[in-house]
Tab-separated table of C-alpha atoms in Angstrom:
chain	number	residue	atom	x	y	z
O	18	UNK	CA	-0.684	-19.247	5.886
O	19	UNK	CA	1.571	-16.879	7.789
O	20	UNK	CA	1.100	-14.194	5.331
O	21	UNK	CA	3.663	-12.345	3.482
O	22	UNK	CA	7.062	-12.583	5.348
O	23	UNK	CA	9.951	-9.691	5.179
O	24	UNK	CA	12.998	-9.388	6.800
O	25	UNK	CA	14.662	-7.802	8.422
O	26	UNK	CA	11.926	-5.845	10.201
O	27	UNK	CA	14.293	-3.245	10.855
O	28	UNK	CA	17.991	-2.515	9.675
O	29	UNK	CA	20.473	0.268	10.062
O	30	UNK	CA	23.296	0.779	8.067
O	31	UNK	CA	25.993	3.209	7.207
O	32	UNK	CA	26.104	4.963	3.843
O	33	UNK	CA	27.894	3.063	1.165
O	34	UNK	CA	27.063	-0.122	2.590
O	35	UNK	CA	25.110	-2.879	0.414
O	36	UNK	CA	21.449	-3.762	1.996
O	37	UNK	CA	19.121	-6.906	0.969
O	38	UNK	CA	15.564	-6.769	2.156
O	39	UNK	CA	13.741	-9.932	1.455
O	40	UNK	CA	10.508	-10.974	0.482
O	41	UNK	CA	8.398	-14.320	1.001
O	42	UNK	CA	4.842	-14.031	-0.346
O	43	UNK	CA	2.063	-16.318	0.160
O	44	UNK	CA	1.907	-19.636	-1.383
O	45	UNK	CA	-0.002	-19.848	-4.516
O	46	UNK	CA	0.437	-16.493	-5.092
O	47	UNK	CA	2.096	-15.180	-8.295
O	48	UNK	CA	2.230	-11.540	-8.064
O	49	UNK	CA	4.528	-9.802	-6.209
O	50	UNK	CA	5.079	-6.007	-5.303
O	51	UNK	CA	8.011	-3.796	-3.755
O	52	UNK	CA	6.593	-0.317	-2.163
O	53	UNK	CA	8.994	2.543	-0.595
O	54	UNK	CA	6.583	4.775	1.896
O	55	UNK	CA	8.094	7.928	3.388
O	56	UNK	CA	6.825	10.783	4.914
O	57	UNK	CA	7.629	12.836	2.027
O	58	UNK	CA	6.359	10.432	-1.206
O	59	UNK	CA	4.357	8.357	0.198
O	60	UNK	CA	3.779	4.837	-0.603
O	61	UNK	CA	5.652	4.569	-4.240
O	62	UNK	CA	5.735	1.302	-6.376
O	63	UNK	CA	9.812	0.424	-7.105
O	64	UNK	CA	9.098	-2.946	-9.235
O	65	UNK	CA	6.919	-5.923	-9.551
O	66	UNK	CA	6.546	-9.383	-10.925
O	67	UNK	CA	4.298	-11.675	-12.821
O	68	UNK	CA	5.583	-15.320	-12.542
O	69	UNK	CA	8.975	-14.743	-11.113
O	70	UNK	CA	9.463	-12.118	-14.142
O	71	UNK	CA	9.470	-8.832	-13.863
O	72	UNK	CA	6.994	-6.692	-15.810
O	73	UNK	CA	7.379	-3.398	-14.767
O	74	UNK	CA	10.224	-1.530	-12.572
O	75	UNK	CA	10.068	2.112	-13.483
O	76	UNK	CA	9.750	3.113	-10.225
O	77	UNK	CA	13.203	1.952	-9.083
O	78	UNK	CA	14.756	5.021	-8.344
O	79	UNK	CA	17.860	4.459	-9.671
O	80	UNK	CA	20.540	2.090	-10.909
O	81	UNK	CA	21.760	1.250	-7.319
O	82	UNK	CA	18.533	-0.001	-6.626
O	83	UNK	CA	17.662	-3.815	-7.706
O	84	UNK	CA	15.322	-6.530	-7.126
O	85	UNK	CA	15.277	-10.361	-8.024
O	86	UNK	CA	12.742	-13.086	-7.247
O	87	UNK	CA	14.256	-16.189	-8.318
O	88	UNK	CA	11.763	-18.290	-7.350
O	89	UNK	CA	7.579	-18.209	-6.519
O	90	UNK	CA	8.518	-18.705	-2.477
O	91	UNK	CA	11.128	-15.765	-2.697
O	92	UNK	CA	12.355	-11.901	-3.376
O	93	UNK	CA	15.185	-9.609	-2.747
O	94	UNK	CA	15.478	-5.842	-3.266
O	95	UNK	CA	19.153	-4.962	-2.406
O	96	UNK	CA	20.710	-1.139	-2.579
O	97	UNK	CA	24.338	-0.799	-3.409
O	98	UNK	CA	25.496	1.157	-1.948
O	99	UNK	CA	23.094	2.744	-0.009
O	100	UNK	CA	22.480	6.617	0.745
O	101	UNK	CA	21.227	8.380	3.708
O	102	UNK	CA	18.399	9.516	1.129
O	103	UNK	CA	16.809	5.755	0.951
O	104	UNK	CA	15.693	5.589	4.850
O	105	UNK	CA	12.625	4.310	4.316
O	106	UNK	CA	9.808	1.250	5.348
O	107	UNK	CA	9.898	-0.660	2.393
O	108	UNK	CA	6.699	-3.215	1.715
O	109	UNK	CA	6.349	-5.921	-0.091
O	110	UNK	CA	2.749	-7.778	-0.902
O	111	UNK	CA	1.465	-10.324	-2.848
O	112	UNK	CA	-1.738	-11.021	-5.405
O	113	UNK	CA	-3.275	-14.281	-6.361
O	114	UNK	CA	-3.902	-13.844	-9.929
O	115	UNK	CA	-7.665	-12.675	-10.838
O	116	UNK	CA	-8.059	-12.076	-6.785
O	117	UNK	CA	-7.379	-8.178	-6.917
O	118	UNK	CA	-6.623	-7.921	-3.611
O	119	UNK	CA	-2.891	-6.877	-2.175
O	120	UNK	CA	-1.506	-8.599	0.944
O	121	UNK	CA	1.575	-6.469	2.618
O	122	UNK	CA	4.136	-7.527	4.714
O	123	UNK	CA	4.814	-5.815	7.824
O	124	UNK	CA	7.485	-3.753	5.870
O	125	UNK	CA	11.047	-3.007	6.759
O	126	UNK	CA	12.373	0.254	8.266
O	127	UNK	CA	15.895	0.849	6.862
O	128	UNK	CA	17.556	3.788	7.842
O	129	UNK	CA	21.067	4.852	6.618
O	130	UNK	CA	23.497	6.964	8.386
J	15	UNK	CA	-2.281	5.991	-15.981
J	16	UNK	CA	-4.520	6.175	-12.821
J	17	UNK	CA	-3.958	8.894	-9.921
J	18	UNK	CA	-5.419	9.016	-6.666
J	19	UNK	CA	-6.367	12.296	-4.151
J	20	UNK	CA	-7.011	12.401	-0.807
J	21	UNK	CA	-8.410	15.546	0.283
J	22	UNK	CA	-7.880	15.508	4.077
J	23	UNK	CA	-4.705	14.640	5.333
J	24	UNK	CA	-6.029	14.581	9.107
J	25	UNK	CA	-8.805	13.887	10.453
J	26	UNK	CA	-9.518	14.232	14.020
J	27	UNK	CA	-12.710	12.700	14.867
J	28	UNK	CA	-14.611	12.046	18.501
J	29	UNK	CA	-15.740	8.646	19.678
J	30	UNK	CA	-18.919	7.452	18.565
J	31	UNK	CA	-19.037	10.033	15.832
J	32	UNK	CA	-19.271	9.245	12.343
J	33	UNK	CA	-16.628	10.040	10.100
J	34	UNK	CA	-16.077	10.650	6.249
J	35	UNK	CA	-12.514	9.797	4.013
J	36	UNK	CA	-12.495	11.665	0.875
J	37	UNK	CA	-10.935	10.162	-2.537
J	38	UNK	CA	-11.014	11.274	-6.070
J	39	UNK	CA	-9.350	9.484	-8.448
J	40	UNK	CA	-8.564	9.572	-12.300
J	41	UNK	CA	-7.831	7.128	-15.091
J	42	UNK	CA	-8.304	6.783	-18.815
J	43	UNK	CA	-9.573	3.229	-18.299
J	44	UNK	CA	-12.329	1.109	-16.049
J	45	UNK	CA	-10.508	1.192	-12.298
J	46	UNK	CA	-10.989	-1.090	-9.377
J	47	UNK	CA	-10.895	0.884	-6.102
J	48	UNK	CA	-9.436	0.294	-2.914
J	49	UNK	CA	-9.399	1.402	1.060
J	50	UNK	CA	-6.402	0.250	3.031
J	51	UNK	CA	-5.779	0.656	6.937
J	52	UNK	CA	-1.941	1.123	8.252
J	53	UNK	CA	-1.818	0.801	12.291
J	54	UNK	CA	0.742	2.049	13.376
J	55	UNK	CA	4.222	0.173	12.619
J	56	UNK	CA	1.863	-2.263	10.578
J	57	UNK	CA	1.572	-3.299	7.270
J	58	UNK	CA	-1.488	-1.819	5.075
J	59	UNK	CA	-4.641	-4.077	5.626
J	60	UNK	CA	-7.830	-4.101	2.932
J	61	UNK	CA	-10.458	-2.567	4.219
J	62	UNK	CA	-12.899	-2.781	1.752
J	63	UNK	CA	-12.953	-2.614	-2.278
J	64	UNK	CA	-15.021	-2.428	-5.797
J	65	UNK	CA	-14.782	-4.216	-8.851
J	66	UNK	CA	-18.369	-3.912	-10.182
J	67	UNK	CA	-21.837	-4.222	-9.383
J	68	UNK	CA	-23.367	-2.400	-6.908
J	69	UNK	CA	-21.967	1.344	-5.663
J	70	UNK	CA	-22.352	0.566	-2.377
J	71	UNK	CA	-19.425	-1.511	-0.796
J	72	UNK	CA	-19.423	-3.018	2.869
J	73	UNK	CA	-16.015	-3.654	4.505
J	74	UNK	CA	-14.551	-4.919	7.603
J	75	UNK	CA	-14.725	-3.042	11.332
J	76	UNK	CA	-18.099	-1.202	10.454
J	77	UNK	CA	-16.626	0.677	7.358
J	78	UNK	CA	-18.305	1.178	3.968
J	79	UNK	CA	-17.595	3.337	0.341
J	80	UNK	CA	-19.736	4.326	-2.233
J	81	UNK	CA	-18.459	4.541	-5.904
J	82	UNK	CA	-19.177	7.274	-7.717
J	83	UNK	CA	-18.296	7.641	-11.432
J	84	UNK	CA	-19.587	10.682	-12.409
J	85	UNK	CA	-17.594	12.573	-9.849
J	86	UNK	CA	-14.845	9.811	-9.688
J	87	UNK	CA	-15.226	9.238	-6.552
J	88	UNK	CA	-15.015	6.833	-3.825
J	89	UNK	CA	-15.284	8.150	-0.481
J	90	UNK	CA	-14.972	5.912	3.048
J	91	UNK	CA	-17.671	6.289	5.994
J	92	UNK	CA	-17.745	4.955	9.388
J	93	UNK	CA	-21.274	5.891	11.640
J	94	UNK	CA	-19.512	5.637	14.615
J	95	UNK	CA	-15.714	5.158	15.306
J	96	UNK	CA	-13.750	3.549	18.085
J	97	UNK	CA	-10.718	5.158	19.575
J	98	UNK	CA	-9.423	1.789	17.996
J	99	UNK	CA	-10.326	2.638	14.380
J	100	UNK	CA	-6.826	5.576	15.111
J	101	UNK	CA	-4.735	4.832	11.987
J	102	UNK	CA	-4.107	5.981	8.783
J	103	UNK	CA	-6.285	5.489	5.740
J	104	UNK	CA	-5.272	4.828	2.131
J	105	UNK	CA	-7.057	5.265	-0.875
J	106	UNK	CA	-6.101	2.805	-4.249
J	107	UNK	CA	-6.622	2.272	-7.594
J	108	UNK	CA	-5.657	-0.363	-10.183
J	109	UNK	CA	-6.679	-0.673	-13.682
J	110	UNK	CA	-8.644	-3.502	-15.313
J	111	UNK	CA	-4.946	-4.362	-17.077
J	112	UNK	CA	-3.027	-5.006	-14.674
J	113	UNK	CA	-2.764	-5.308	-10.518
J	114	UNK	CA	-0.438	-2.532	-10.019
J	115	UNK	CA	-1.810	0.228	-6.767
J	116	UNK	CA	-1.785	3.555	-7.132
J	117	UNK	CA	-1.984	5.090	-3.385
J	118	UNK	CA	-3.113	8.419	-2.509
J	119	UNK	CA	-1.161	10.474	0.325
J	120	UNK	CA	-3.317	9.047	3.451
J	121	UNK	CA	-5.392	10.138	5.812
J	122	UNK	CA	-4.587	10.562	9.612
J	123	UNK	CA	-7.918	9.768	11.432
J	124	UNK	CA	-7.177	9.975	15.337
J	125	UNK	CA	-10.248	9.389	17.365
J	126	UNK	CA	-10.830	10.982	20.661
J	127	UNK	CA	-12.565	10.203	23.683
C-alpha cells in the first residue's frame, strides 16, 4: 500500500480564497483523522471519522472550516474563505479498527497571504 | 480527557551518547501511549507504543519506553544516537474509548558529531 495520500503537498493562496486539502487513507482502514500542527499549537485534532461518519469535530476551529469523507477511499477538509491565521501543515492519518496505531500522510503546508 | 507533557523542548545530544525524552501524561481512564518521530518536512512515524503487558516497550531504530503508572509516565531512551536519529519527538495518548491522539508539544533532539 502506498500509505496515506494528501494533496496538495504544498499550496499558497490569498486570503479570502476557498482551499480543499484532500485525504486518501489506506485501504481497509476505517478511521480517519485531520491534524493542524503549527509552531505555536502544535499538532491539534480538527475532526475525525468512524465509517465515513463523523464522530467528533470539536476541534474545527471555526465555522469556515469543514471536512467531508464521502466515501472509505476519500476526504476533504476545505476553508472558506481562508485567513492568513490558518497557514499551517495540515495531516491527515488513518487507523484500522482495533489496530491502535495512526498512519500520517506527509501533510500539507498551506500558507495564506 | 487525556493531556500530554513534554518536559524538554530541545534536546541537543552528541553522537554515540545516550539520550532520554521525558513525558507525563494524565487521564481519568486506562490510556494507550505513544512515541512518534517527524523528520523534517515528513509526516509523524510510530516509533514505538503500549497497550498492556509488560512496562518495558522496544521500538524501531534502537529506541525503547518504559510505562510508568504511578508517576504517569512514559519516558523514551536511546543508548546511543546517530546524527540520523535528528528529528523531533512526539509523545501520545489515546483512551481505551476511542482512537483519538492527544500530542504533547515535541521534542527537538539534534545530534552532534
Amino acid at each position: 500500500d502506498a500509505g496515506v495520500i494528501q494533496s496538495p503537498r504544498h499550496e499558497v493562496t490569498e486570503m479570502g480564497q476557498e482551499v480543499t486539502l484532500r485525504c486518501k487513507p489506506i485501504s481497509g482502514h476505517n478511521s480517519l483523522f485531520w491534524y493542524r500542527q503549527t509552531m505555536m499549537r502544535g499538532l491539534e485534532l480538527l475532526i475525525y471519522f468512524n465509517n465515513n461518519v463523523p464522530i467528533d469535530d470539536s476541534g474545527m476551529p471555526e465555522d469556515r472550516f469543514s471536512a467531508k469523507m464521502p466515501n472509505a477511499s476519500f476526504s476533504t477538509l476545505k476553508i472558506q474563505p481562508s485567513e492568513p491565521r490558518d497557514s499551517a501543515v495540515y495531516f491527515c492519518a488513518s487507523i484500522q479498527s482495533g489496530k491502535l496505531e495512526a498512519f500520517f500522510g506527509q501533510g500539507t503546508r498551506l500558507t495564506v497571504v | 480527557a487525556q493531556s500530554v507533557t513534554q518536559l524538554d523542548s530541545q534536546v541537543p545530544v552528541f553522537e554515540e551518547a545516550p539520550v532520554e525524552l521525558r513525558c507525563n501524561y494524565s487521564s481519568s481512564v486506562s490510556v494507550y501511549l505513544f512515541w512518534y518521530v517527524q523528520y523534517p518536512n515528513q509526516g509523524l512515524q510510530l516509533l514505538l507504543k503500549y497497550l498492556s503487558g509488560s512496562t518495558l516497550v522496544k521500538g524501531i531504530n534502537g529506541f525503547e519506553a518504559e510505562f510508568n503508572k504511578s508517576q504517569t509516565s512514559f519516558h523514551l531512551r536511546k543508548p546511543s544516537v546517530h546524527i540520523s536519529d535528528t528529528a523531533e519527538y512526539f509523545c501520545a495518548v489515546s483512551s481505551s474509548n476511542d482512537y483519538k491522539l492527544s500530542f504533547g508539544a515535541g521534542t527537538t533532539v539534534t545530534v552532534r558529531a
